[in-house]
PDB file of C-alpha atoms in Angstrom:
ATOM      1  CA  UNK A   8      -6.062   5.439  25.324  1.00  0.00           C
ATOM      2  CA  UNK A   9      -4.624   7.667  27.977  1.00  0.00           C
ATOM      3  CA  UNK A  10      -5.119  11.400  28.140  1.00  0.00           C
ATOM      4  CA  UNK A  11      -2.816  13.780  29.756  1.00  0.00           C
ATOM      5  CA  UNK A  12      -3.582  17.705  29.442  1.00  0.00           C
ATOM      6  CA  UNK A  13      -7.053  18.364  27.547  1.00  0.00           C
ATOM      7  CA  UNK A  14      -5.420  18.007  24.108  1.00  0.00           C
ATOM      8  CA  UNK A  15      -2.784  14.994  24.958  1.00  0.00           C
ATOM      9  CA  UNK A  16      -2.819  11.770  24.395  1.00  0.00           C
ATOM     10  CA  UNK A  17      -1.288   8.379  23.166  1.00  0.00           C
ATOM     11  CA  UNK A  18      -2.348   5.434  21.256  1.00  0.00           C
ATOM     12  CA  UNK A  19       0.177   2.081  20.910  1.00  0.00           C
ATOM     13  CA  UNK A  20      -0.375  -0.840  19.132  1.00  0.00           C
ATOM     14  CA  UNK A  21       1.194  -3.718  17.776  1.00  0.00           C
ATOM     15  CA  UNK A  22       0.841  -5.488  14.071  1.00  0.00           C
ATOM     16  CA  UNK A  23       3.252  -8.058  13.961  1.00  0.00           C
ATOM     17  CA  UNK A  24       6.708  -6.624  13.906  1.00  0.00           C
ATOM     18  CA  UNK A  25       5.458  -3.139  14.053  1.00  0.00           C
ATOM     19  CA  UNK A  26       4.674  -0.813  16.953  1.00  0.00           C
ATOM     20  CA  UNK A  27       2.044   1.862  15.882  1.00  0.00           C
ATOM     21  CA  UNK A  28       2.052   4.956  17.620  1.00  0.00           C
ATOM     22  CA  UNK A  29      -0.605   7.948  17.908  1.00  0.00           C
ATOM     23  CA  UNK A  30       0.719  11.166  19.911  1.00  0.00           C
ATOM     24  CA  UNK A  31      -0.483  14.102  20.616  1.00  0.00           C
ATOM     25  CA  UNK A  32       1.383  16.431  22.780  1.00  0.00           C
ATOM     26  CA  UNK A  33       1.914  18.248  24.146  1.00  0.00           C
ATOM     27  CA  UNK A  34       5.325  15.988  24.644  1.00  0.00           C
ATOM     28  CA  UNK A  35       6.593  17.915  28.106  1.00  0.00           C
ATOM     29  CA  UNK A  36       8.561  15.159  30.327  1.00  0.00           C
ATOM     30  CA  UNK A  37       5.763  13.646  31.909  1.00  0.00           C
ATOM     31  CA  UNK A  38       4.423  12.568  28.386  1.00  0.00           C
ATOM     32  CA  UNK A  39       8.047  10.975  27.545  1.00  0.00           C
ATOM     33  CA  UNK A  40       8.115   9.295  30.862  1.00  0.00           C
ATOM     34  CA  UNK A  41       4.506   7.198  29.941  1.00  0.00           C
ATOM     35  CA  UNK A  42       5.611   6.910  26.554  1.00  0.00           C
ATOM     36  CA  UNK A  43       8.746   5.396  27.442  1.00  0.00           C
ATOM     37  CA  UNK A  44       6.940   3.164  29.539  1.00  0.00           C
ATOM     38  CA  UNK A  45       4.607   2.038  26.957  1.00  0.00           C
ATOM     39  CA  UNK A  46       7.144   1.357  24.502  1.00  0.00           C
ATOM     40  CA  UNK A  47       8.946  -0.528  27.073  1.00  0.00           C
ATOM     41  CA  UNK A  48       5.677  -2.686  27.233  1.00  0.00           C
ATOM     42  CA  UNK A  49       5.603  -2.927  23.207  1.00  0.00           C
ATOM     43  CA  UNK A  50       8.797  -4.413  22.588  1.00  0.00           C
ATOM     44  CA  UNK A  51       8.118  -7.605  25.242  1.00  0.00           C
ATOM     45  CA  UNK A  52       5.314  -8.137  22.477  1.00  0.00           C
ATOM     46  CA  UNK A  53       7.209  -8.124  19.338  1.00  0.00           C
ATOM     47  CA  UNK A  54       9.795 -10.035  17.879  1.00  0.00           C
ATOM     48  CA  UNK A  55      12.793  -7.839  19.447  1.00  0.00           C
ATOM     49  CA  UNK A  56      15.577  -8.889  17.180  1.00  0.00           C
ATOM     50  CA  UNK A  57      13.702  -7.006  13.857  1.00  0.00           C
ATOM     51  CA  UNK A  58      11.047  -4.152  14.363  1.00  0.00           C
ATOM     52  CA  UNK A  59       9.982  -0.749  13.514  1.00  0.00           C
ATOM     53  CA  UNK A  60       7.898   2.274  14.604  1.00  0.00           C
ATOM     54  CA  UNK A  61       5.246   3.811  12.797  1.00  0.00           C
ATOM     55  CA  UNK A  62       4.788   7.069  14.691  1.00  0.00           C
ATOM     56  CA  UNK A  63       1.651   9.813  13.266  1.00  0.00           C
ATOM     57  CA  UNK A  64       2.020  12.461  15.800  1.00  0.00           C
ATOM     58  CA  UNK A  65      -1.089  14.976  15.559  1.00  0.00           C
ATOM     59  CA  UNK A  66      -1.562  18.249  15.988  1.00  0.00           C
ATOM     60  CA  UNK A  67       1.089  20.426  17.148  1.00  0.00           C
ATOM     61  CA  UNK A  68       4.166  18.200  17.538  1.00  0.00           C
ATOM     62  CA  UNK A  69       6.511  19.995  19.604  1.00  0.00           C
ATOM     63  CA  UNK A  70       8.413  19.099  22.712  1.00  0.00           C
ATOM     64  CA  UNK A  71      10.045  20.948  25.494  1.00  0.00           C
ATOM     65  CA  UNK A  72      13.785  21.443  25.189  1.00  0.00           C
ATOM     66  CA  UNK A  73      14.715  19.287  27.806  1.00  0.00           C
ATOM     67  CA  UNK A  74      13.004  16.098  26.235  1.00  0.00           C
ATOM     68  CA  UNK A  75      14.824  16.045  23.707  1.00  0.00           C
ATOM     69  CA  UNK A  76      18.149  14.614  24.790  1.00  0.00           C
ATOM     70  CA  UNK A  77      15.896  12.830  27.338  1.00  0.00           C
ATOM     71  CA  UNK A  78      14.120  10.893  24.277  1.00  0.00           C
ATOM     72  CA  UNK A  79      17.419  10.364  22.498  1.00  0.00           C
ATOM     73  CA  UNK A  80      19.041   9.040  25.319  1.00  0.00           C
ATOM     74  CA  UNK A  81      15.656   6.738  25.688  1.00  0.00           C
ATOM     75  CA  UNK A  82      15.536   5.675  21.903  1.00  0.00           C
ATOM     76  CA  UNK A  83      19.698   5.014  21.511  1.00  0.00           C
ATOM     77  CA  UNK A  84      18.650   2.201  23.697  1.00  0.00           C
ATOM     78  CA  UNK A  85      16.343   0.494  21.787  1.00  0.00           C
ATOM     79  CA  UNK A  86      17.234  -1.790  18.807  1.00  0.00           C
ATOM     80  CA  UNK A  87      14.351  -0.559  16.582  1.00  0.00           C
ATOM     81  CA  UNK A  88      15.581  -1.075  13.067  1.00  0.00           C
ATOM     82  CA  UNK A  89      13.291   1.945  11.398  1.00  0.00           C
ATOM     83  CA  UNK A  90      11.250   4.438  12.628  1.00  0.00           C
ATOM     84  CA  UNK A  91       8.662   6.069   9.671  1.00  0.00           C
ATOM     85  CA  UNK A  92       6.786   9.012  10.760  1.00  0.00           C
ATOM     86  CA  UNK A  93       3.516   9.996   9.271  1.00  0.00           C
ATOM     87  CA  UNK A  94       3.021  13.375   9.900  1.00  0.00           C
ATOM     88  CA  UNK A  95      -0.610  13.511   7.771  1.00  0.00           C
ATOM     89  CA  UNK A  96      -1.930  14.694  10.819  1.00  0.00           C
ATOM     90  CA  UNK A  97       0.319  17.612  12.561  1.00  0.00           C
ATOM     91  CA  UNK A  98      -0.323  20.503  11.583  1.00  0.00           C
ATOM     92  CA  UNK A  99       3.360  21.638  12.118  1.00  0.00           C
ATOM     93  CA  UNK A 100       5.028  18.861   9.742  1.00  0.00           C
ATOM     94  CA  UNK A 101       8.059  20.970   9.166  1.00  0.00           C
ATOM     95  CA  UNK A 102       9.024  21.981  12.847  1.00  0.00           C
ATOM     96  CA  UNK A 103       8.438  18.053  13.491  1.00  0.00           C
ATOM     97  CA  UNK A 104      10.159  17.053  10.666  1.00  0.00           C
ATOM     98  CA  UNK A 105      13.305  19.254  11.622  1.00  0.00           C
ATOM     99  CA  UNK A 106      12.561  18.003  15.418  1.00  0.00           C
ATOM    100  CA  UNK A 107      12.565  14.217  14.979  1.00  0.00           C
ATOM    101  CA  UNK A 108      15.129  14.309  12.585  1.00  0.00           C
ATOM    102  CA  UNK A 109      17.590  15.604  14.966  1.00  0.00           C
ATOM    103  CA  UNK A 110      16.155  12.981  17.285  1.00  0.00           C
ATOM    104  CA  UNK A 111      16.561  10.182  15.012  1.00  0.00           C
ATOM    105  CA  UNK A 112      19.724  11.035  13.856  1.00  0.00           C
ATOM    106  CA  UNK A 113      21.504  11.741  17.378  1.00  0.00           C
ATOM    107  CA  UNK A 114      20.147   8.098  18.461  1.00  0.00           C
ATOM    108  CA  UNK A 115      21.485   6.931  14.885  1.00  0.00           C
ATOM    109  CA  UNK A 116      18.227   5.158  13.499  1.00  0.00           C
ATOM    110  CA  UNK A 117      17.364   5.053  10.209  1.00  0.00           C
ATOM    111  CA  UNK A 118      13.948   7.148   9.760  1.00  0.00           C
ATOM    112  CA  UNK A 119      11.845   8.849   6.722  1.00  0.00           C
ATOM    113  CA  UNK A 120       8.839  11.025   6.502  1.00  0.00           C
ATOM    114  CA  UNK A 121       5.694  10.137   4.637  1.00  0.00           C
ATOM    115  CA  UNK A 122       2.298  12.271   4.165  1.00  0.00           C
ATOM    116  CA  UNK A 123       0.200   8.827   4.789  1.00  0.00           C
ATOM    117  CA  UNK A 124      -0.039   5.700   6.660  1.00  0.00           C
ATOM    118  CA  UNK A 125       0.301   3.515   3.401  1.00  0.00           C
ATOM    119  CA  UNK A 126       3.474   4.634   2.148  1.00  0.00           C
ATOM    120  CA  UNK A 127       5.085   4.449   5.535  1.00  0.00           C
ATOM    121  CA  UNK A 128       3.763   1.310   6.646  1.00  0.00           C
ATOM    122  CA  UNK A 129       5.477   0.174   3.006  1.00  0.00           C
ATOM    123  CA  UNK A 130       8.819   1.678   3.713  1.00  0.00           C
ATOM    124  CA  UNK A 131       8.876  -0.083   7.097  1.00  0.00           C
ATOM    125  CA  UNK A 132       7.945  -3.362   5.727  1.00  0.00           C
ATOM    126  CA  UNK A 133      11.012  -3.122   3.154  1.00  0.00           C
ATOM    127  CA  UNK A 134      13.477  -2.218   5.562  1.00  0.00           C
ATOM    128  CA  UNK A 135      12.420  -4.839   7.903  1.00  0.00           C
ATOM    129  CA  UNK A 136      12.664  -7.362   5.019  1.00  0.00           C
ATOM    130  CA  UNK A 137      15.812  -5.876   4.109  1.00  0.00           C
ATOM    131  CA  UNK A 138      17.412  -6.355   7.389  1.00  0.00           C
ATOM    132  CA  UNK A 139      15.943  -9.546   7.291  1.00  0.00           C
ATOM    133  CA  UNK A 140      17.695 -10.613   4.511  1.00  0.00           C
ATOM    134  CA  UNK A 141      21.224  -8.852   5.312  1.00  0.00           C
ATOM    135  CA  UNK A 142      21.847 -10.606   8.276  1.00  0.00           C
ATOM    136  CA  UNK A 143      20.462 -14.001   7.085  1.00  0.00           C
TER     137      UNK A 143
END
């Protein structure tokens, strides 16, 4: 784990086709530019042709203006094929859920919001499978 200002930090790791993600901001551009490195690192370990994210941000997850587009124009890159957020842990679920929405959407991948790791982890798997499937 790698910690930034007294409360960040960031926690990546991989389960077969899925990259898990801990965060806690707070998510100024420094924190994008290791995270972006990181998840460069994660996808050389994963089947790149069919995987999702898993992200649980905690605490307050907020990020300055400017990272925004900077994160978009990061993620419109990648060829993740769902992104599930838990936000059990941030204690400002609907400011994140408005912020990585507009994320998600401007980079055009398919995302939803869950209240636990279970029921996200399930909604990955199924869209996985279902891409899977399509393009067989």
């Amino acid at each position: 784990m790698t910690t930034f200002a007294p409360r960040s930090s960031l926690e990546i790791t991989i389960e077969d086709n899925l990259i898990l993600i801990q965060a806690q901001g707070p998510w100024n551009i420094e924190y994008l530019d290791y995270l972006h490195q990181q998840l460069r690192w994660a996808v050389t370990q994963i089947d790149q042709s069919n995987y999702g994210v898993l992200l649980t941000p905690k605490g307050e997850a907020i990020s300055v203006e400017a990272g925004l587009e900077y994160h978009v124009n990061f993620i419109r890159n990648s060829k993740t094929k769902a992104v599930a957020l838990n936000l059990a842990h941030c204690t400002t679920s609907q400011l994140a859920e408005n912020l990585f929405s507009k994320i998600y959407r401007g980079a055009g991948i398919k995302h939803a919001f869950f209240d636990n790791a279970f029921d996200a982890r399930l909604w990955l798997e199924k869209e996985l499978a279902s891409t899977t499937i399509s393009s067989s």
